């Protein structure tokens, strides 16, 4: 460490941990445009889950979600890019809060990136007299520690009210699942909820039989996760469409469970079949729409409706199709780009370095640039429904109301020659 950096850090650490440390209430009295606040705790606490000993969770208003543990997963170049994405300015006074070890790690990392005024707020967030900000449905996006308590038979906050089923979801045979999975988890092959040739949802009769075989009724709490959480989210959207009232997603999926250092187990788990789902399927048909309804969205005003493409930018422009089994390239005319990832199996624009959901502020920021708004009727689509389903679930926990997945997506739309398509940049 060179002398200049040592001096810089000593100033930062002294101002952070000295006797004149700022409180949250004092922070709230400073001008908003002159400061930036970083919540360097777990994104689950940021989203709304209370920390141990607290009754309320959430984050300081307008704080940026940046878990200090992400620093162990990224290099300096990726850190710089992440700071840009989160619109953090090295020249602004920066205040952060998390535990002491994490805050020291964050202070050092920010100093390396040229931040010259960084202060740590030492007092508990629970001391803040104002209202915290949380996802309206944060309870549906759960953390590994909460899940561990449920598996162990404890009653954490927002525990399942009755029975629950934990399900790992992936495409194909349970190869990885059989080697190691979260204790008590059942296995769901996505081939059992999607059907060829378009990989749309299965018939209502088949869906009813599948849920009964998994021991799931409409009032069962279902907790889903995947090695890639897109698969779990696909199952979540279909189960919500069917009528399961309490569907949860493990934030960060299998990566979060392993990252928390929690144990796993091998071999197949089986469920006791239930005789009746308890209601007719689909109980919520509006959550998954078909082509006629997608066209109706396009026919209405783009100010009140949005059909949103959750695909890579190159897919949206028609440079690639994104799939080896989908030949046509391009986009649906009138569809807005809702972002995606680096390819059809990725969703980096919506995920933090640890695979957890990015903050609602970040997601809504790039949606607003495309005039996608929570007060509209919004339907998400991708190639065959996986990326769209994960995005749909995030919009759901963000409190968006009139949302759906366009099941057929680009595969269905582009397969009908009479449907219009566009290729190339926006006019």
XYZ file of C-alpha atoms in Angstrom:
427
model
C 0.000 0.000 0.000
C 1.584 3.325 -1.010
C 1.934 6.270 1.387
C -0.746 8.426 -0.275
C -3.313 5.620 -0.130
C -2.447 4.939 3.531
C -3.044 8.574 4.375
C -6.288 8.658 2.446
C -7.584 5.559 4.181
C -6.614 6.830 7.620
C -8.695 9.953 7.061
C -11.643 7.927 5.862
C -11.516 5.411 8.681
C -11.009 8.100 11.340
C -13.957 10.144 10.099
C -16.007 6.959 9.913
C -15.350 5.613 13.355
C -14.505 8.747 15.316
C -16.580 10.290 18.087
C -18.367 12.622 15.643
C -19.985 9.788 13.639
C -23.185 10.824 11.879
C -26.568 9.354 12.757
C -29.329 8.447 10.312
C -31.489 11.317 11.522
C -28.628 13.759 10.982
C -28.057 12.275 7.549
C -31.682 12.860 6.610
C -31.219 16.610 7.159
C -28.443 16.946 4.577
C -29.267 17.875 0.981
C -30.189 14.771 -1.056
C -28.359 15.878 -4.200
C -25.154 16.428 -2.215
C -24.867 12.898 -0.825
C -25.087 9.230 -1.714
C -25.849 6.427 0.695
C -24.785 2.796 0.344
C -26.524 -0.059 2.146
C -23.711 -2.619 2.287
C -25.754 -5.326 4.020
C -27.315 -8.394 2.412
C -29.810 -7.532 -0.322
C -32.412 -9.504 1.640
C -32.227 -6.954 4.464
C -32.256 -4.175 1.897
C -35.404 -5.636 0.308
C -37.336 -5.692 3.567
C -36.380 -8.691 5.686
C -35.666 -7.572 9.286
C -32.223 -8.178 10.728
C -31.975 -10.192 13.923
C -33.453 -8.225 16.789
C -35.440 -5.880 14.549
C -39.152 -5.918 13.802
C -38.939 -3.883 10.607
C -36.669 -4.322 7.612
C -35.866 -2.332 4.506
C -33.362 0.387 3.704
C -32.713 4.062 4.253
C -34.653 5.997 1.569
C -32.741 6.188 -1.745
C -29.842 4.114 -0.430
C -28.024 2.085 -3.065
C -27.879 -1.691 -2.630
C -24.213 -2.807 -2.615
C -23.529 -5.830 -0.418
C -19.911 -5.711 0.786
C -19.687 -9.483 0.258
C -19.895 -8.938 -3.509
C -16.347 -7.574 -3.329
C -15.118 -11.153 -2.893
C -16.698 -12.109 -6.230
C -15.483 -9.328 -8.532
C -12.197 -7.781 -9.646
C -11.332 -4.086 -9.807
C -12.610 -3.718 -13.378
C -15.962 -5.327 -12.549
C -16.186 -3.173 -9.418
C -15.692 -0.043 -11.487
C -18.432 -1.134 -13.877
C -20.760 -1.930 -11.000
C -20.236 1.512 -9.480
C -21.141 3.052 -12.842
C -24.281 0.916 -13.132
C -25.340 1.938 -9.650
C -24.630 5.602 -10.479
C -22.221 6.034 -7.572
C -20.001 9.100 -7.995
C -16.505 9.111 -6.504
C -16.665 12.880 -6.038
C -19.786 12.881 -3.863
C -19.795 12.561 -0.068
C -20.630 8.907 0.519
C -22.228 7.380 3.606
C -22.532 3.665 4.165
C -23.950 1.332 6.766
C -23.428 -2.368 7.527
C -21.486 -4.240 10.203
C -17.980 -3.062 11.066
C -15.997 -5.713 9.172
C -18.107 -5.253 6.034
C -17.940 -1.466 6.207
C -14.146 -1.520 6.536
C -13.963 -3.753 3.460
C -16.214 -1.358 1.547
C -14.252 1.729 2.640
C -11.020 0.180 1.361
C -12.580 -0.825 -1.968
C -14.072 2.623 -2.522
C -10.761 4.307 -1.695
C -9.116 2.169 -4.375
C -11.732 3.483 -6.815
C -10.963 7.104 -6.010
C -13.677 7.893 -3.460
C -12.284 10.593 -1.176
C -15.129 11.268 1.259
C -16.566 8.119 2.788
C -18.218 7.926 6.213
C -19.661 4.942 8.038
C -22.859 5.272 10.043
C -22.327 3.065 13.067
C -25.737 3.218 14.716
C -28.338 0.495 13.964
C -30.694 1.303 11.117
C -33.554 0.625 13.542
C -32.659 3.914 15.259
C -33.770 5.889 12.211
C -36.980 7.753 13.073
C -38.231 7.960 9.493
C -39.848 5.295 7.320
C -37.700 2.640 5.689
C -38.195 1.606 2.069
C -38.949 -2.042 1.256
C -40.272 -4.148 -1.600
C -44.071 -4.354 -1.257
C -43.902 -8.169 -1.457
C -40.404 -8.825 -0.110
C -41.757 -11.857 1.796
C -42.035 -13.741 -1.506
C -38.298 -13.389 -2.189
C -36.646 -15.311 0.628
C -33.091 -15.666 1.893
C -31.192 -18.887 2.696
C -31.153 -18.261 6.465
C -34.957 -17.913 6.522
C -35.313 -21.088 4.459
C -32.990 -22.970 6.821
C -35.203 -21.995 9.762
C -38.300 -23.239 7.948
C -36.616 -26.559 7.084
C -35.573 -26.956 10.727
C -39.189 -26.597 11.865
C -38.821 -23.132 13.351
C -41.338 -20.326 12.944
C -39.466 -17.319 11.527
C -41.231 -14.140 10.485
C -43.558 -14.723 7.534
C -43.328 -18.494 7.932
C -45.660 -20.693 5.862
C -49.130 -20.627 7.388
C -49.788 -24.322 6.800
C -47.941 -26.915 4.756
C -44.986 -26.054 2.539
C -43.082 -27.718 -0.282
C -39.510 -26.877 -1.270
C -38.772 -27.630 -4.936
C -35.608 -27.497 -7.022
C -36.417 -26.740 -10.665
C -34.270 -27.444 -13.725
C -34.488 -28.738 -17.274
C -33.998 -32.455 -17.773
C -33.177 -35.365 -15.448
C -32.130 -34.540 -11.851
C -28.416 -35.171 -12.447
C -27.003 -32.447 -10.178
C -29.916 -32.657 -7.772
C -29.213 -36.342 -7.036
C -25.645 -35.494 -6.047
C -26.514 -32.552 -3.812
C -29.593 -30.443 -3.102
C -31.131 -28.384 -0.329
C -32.460 -30.721 2.382
C -36.092 -31.863 1.877
C -36.263 -30.377 -1.648
C -38.338 -32.158 -4.271
C -37.328 -32.051 -7.945
C -39.275 -30.609 -10.863
C -38.185 -31.134 -14.457
C -39.370 -28.185 -16.570
C -40.338 -30.687 -19.268
C -43.309 -31.433 -17.005
C -44.606 -27.839 -17.054
C -43.765 -26.978 -20.677
C -44.608 -28.859 -23.848
C -43.296 -29.072 -27.415
C -43.243 -27.675 -30.028
C -43.222 -24.129 -28.575
C -42.402 -24.922 -24.934
C -45.585 -23.217 -23.770
C -47.265 -24.265 -20.526
C -48.833 -27.720 -20.405
C -52.594 -28.241 -20.443
C -54.600 -27.428 -17.349
C -55.292 -31.127 -16.772
C -51.585 -32.010 -16.881
C -50.763 -29.099 -14.613
C -53.394 -30.223 -12.119
C -51.977 -33.756 -12.072
C -48.408 -32.483 -11.679
C -49.226 -30.289 -8.700
C -51.135 -33.080 -7.005
C -48.179 -35.440 -7.551
C -45.912 -32.881 -5.848
C -48.295 -32.714 -2.896
C -49.245 -29.130 -3.684
C -52.675 -27.615 -3.044
C -53.694 -24.031 -3.712
C -53.025 -23.183 -0.033
C -49.597 -24.858 0.131
C -46.635 -22.511 0.456
C -44.295 -23.395 -2.415
C -40.638 -22.346 -2.175
C -38.714 -22.658 -5.445
C -35.050 -22.435 -6.386
C -32.784 -23.423 -9.246
C -29.149 -23.727 -10.215
C -30.327 -21.081 -12.653
C -33.243 -19.279 -11.042
C -34.892 -18.667 -14.410
C -36.144 -22.260 -14.276
C -37.557 -21.752 -10.784
C -39.205 -18.493 -11.828
C -40.782 -20.231 -14.826
C -42.350 -22.718 -12.413
C -43.366 -19.853 -10.113
C -45.297 -18.012 -12.827
C -47.089 -21.200 -13.879
C -47.993 -22.129 -10.296
C -49.308 -18.621 -9.667
C -51.334 -18.922 -12.875
C -52.687 -22.238 -11.599
C -53.770 -20.649 -8.329
C -51.116 -21.409 -5.688
C -51.596 -18.517 -3.284
C -48.164 -18.361 -1.665
C -45.259 -18.867 -4.087
C -41.787 -17.920 -2.854
C -38.472 -17.745 -4.723
C -35.094 -18.246 -3.047
C -33.237 -15.011 -3.790
C -30.066 -16.056 -5.588
C -31.154 -19.690 -5.875
C -28.696 -22.514 -5.278
C -25.809 -20.008 -5.381
C -27.225 -18.232 -2.320
C -27.622 -21.460 -0.356
C -24.064 -22.604 -1.067
C -22.701 -19.093 -0.478
C -24.278 -19.067 2.982
C -22.281 -22.207 3.868
C -25.397 -24.308 4.464
C -25.499 -28.078 4.149
C -26.992 -30.141 1.346
C -28.052 -33.744 0.891
C -28.068 -36.342 -1.939
C -30.731 -38.698 -3.311
C -34.286 -38.178 -4.509
C -37.046 -36.841 -2.275
C -40.626 -37.861 -3.013
C -43.890 -36.216 -2.027
C -47.152 -37.635 -0.776
C -49.715 -37.046 -3.496
C -52.759 -34.936 -2.637
C -56.206 -35.945 -3.892
C -57.319 -32.468 -4.870
C -55.654 -29.165 -5.747
C -58.591 -27.432 -4.120
C -59.736 -25.156 -6.940
C -60.134 -25.130 -10.697
C -57.027 -24.429 -12.758
C -56.261 -21.758 -13.870
C -57.457 -19.645 -10.980
C -55.435 -16.672 -12.288
C -55.559 -16.932 -16.098
C -54.570 -13.280 -16.519
C -51.009 -14.013 -15.339
C -50.024 -15.924 -18.495
C -51.354 -14.655 -21.807
C -51.353 -15.939 -25.367
C -50.861 -14.317 -28.757
C -54.310 -12.753 -29.118
C -53.890 -10.959 -25.794
C -50.350 -9.875 -26.712
C -51.705 -8.355 -29.927
C -54.395 -6.543 -27.932
C -51.675 -4.966 -25.785
C -49.884 -3.797 -28.915
C -53.097 -2.392 -30.406
C -53.649 -0.147 -27.407
C -51.702 2.987 -26.506
C -48.008 2.459 -25.620
C -48.592 4.980 -22.843
C -51.005 2.611 -21.089
C -49.740 -0.809 -22.253
C -46.307 -2.374 -22.706
C -45.270 -5.619 -24.341
C -41.726 -5.993 -23.028
C -38.917 -7.974 -24.652
C -36.625 -9.550 -22.044
C -33.860 -10.522 -24.443
C -30.347 -9.438 -25.270
C -29.897 -6.221 -27.226
C -28.591 -8.244 -30.187
C -31.726 -10.399 -30.123
C -33.905 -7.309 -29.985
C -32.097 -5.782 -32.992
C -32.282 -9.050 -34.903
C -28.551 -9.693 -35.131
C -29.085 -13.145 -33.601
C -32.093 -15.280 -32.681
C -30.572 -16.322 -29.358
C -31.424 -20.019 -29.787
C -30.130 -22.806 -32.008
C -33.702 -24.051 -32.532
C -35.243 -20.651 -33.333
C -34.240 -19.497 -36.806
C -36.059 -16.152 -37.321
C -34.337 -13.032 -36.012
C -35.834 -9.734 -34.945
C -38.462 -8.309 -32.617
C -42.178 -7.831 -32.362
C -43.104 -4.358 -33.731
C -44.159 -2.129 -30.872
C -42.431 -4.223 -28.217
C -40.236 -2.285 -25.809
C -36.803 -3.499 -24.754
C -36.835 -4.445 -21.085
C -33.147 -5.534 -20.937
C -31.819 -9.052 -20.422
C -28.317 -10.431 -20.199
C -25.359 -11.570 -22.269
C -27.214 -14.511 -23.840
C -30.446 -16.499 -23.653
C -29.301 -18.329 -20.511
C -28.281 -15.215 -18.594
C -30.025 -12.288 -16.952
C -27.216 -10.071 -15.667
C -29.190 -6.851 -16.098
C -31.496 -8.022 -13.307
C -29.007 -9.755 -11.005
C -26.340 -8.718 -8.548
C -22.900 -10.407 -8.516
C -24.253 -13.076 -6.123
C -27.239 -13.838 -8.417
C -29.728 -12.045 -6.143
C -32.287 -9.603 -7.551
C -31.058 -6.101 -8.336
C -32.803 -3.277 -6.511
C -36.187 -2.061 -7.686
C -34.679 1.395 -8.238
C -32.143 0.027 -10.715
C -34.697 -2.039 -12.605
C -37.256 0.743 -12.799
C -34.549 3.173 -13.911
C -33.847 1.352 -17.163
C -37.527 0.477 -17.671
C -38.507 4.138 -17.428
C -36.086 4.888 -20.264
C -38.324 2.703 -22.443
C -41.584 4.093 -21.047
C -42.364 0.906 -19.134
C -44.327 1.905 -16.053
C -45.933 0.185 -13.045
C -49.298 1.828 -13.800
C -49.528 0.196 -17.237
C -50.728 -3.230 -18.327
C -47.363 -4.937 -18.806
C -46.595 -8.341 -20.318
C -43.077 -9.746 -20.491
C -41.806 -12.126 -23.156
C -38.500 -13.648 -24.245
C -37.787 -16.659 -26.446
C -39.801 -19.318 -24.648
C -40.699 -17.873 -21.249
C -37.844 -18.397 -18.793
C -36.263 -14.937 -18.767
C -39.686 -13.315 -18.945
C -40.845 -15.333 -15.920
C -37.969 -14.246 -13.699
C -38.572 -10.627 -14.657
C -42.304 -11.075 -14.073
C -41.600 -12.360 -10.557
C -39.354 -9.398 -9.781
C -42.065 -6.998 -10.971
C -44.482 -8.907 -8.741
C -42.383 -8.460 -5.581
C -41.865 -4.814 -6.590
C -45.620 -4.374 -6.275
C -46.486 -4.062 -9.967
C -50.133 -5.057 -10.368
C -51.293 -5.606 -13.974
C -48.493 -7.901 -15.148
C -48.235 -11.150 -17.082
C -45.978 -13.412 -19.126
C -46.648 -13.734 -22.866
C -46.142 -17.478 -22.982
C -45.425 -17.995 -26.679
C -42.875 -15.219 -26.883
C -40.608 -14.750 -29.877
C -40.665 -18.466 -30.752
C -44.419 -18.505 -31.290
C -44.695 -15.032 -32.822
C -41.875 -15.467 -35.337
C -43.127 -18.885 -36.374
C -46.249 -17.425 -37.984
C -45.291 -15.864 -41.323
C -48.209 -13.422 -41.323
C -47.016 -11.811 -38.062
C -44.984 -8.624 -38.663
C -41.401 -8.469 -37.374
C -38.680 -5.841 -37.322
C -34.908 -6.037 -37.690
C -32.362 -3.307 -37.108
C -32.087 -0.198 -34.926
C -35.014 1.851 -33.711
C -36.217 4.411 -36.247
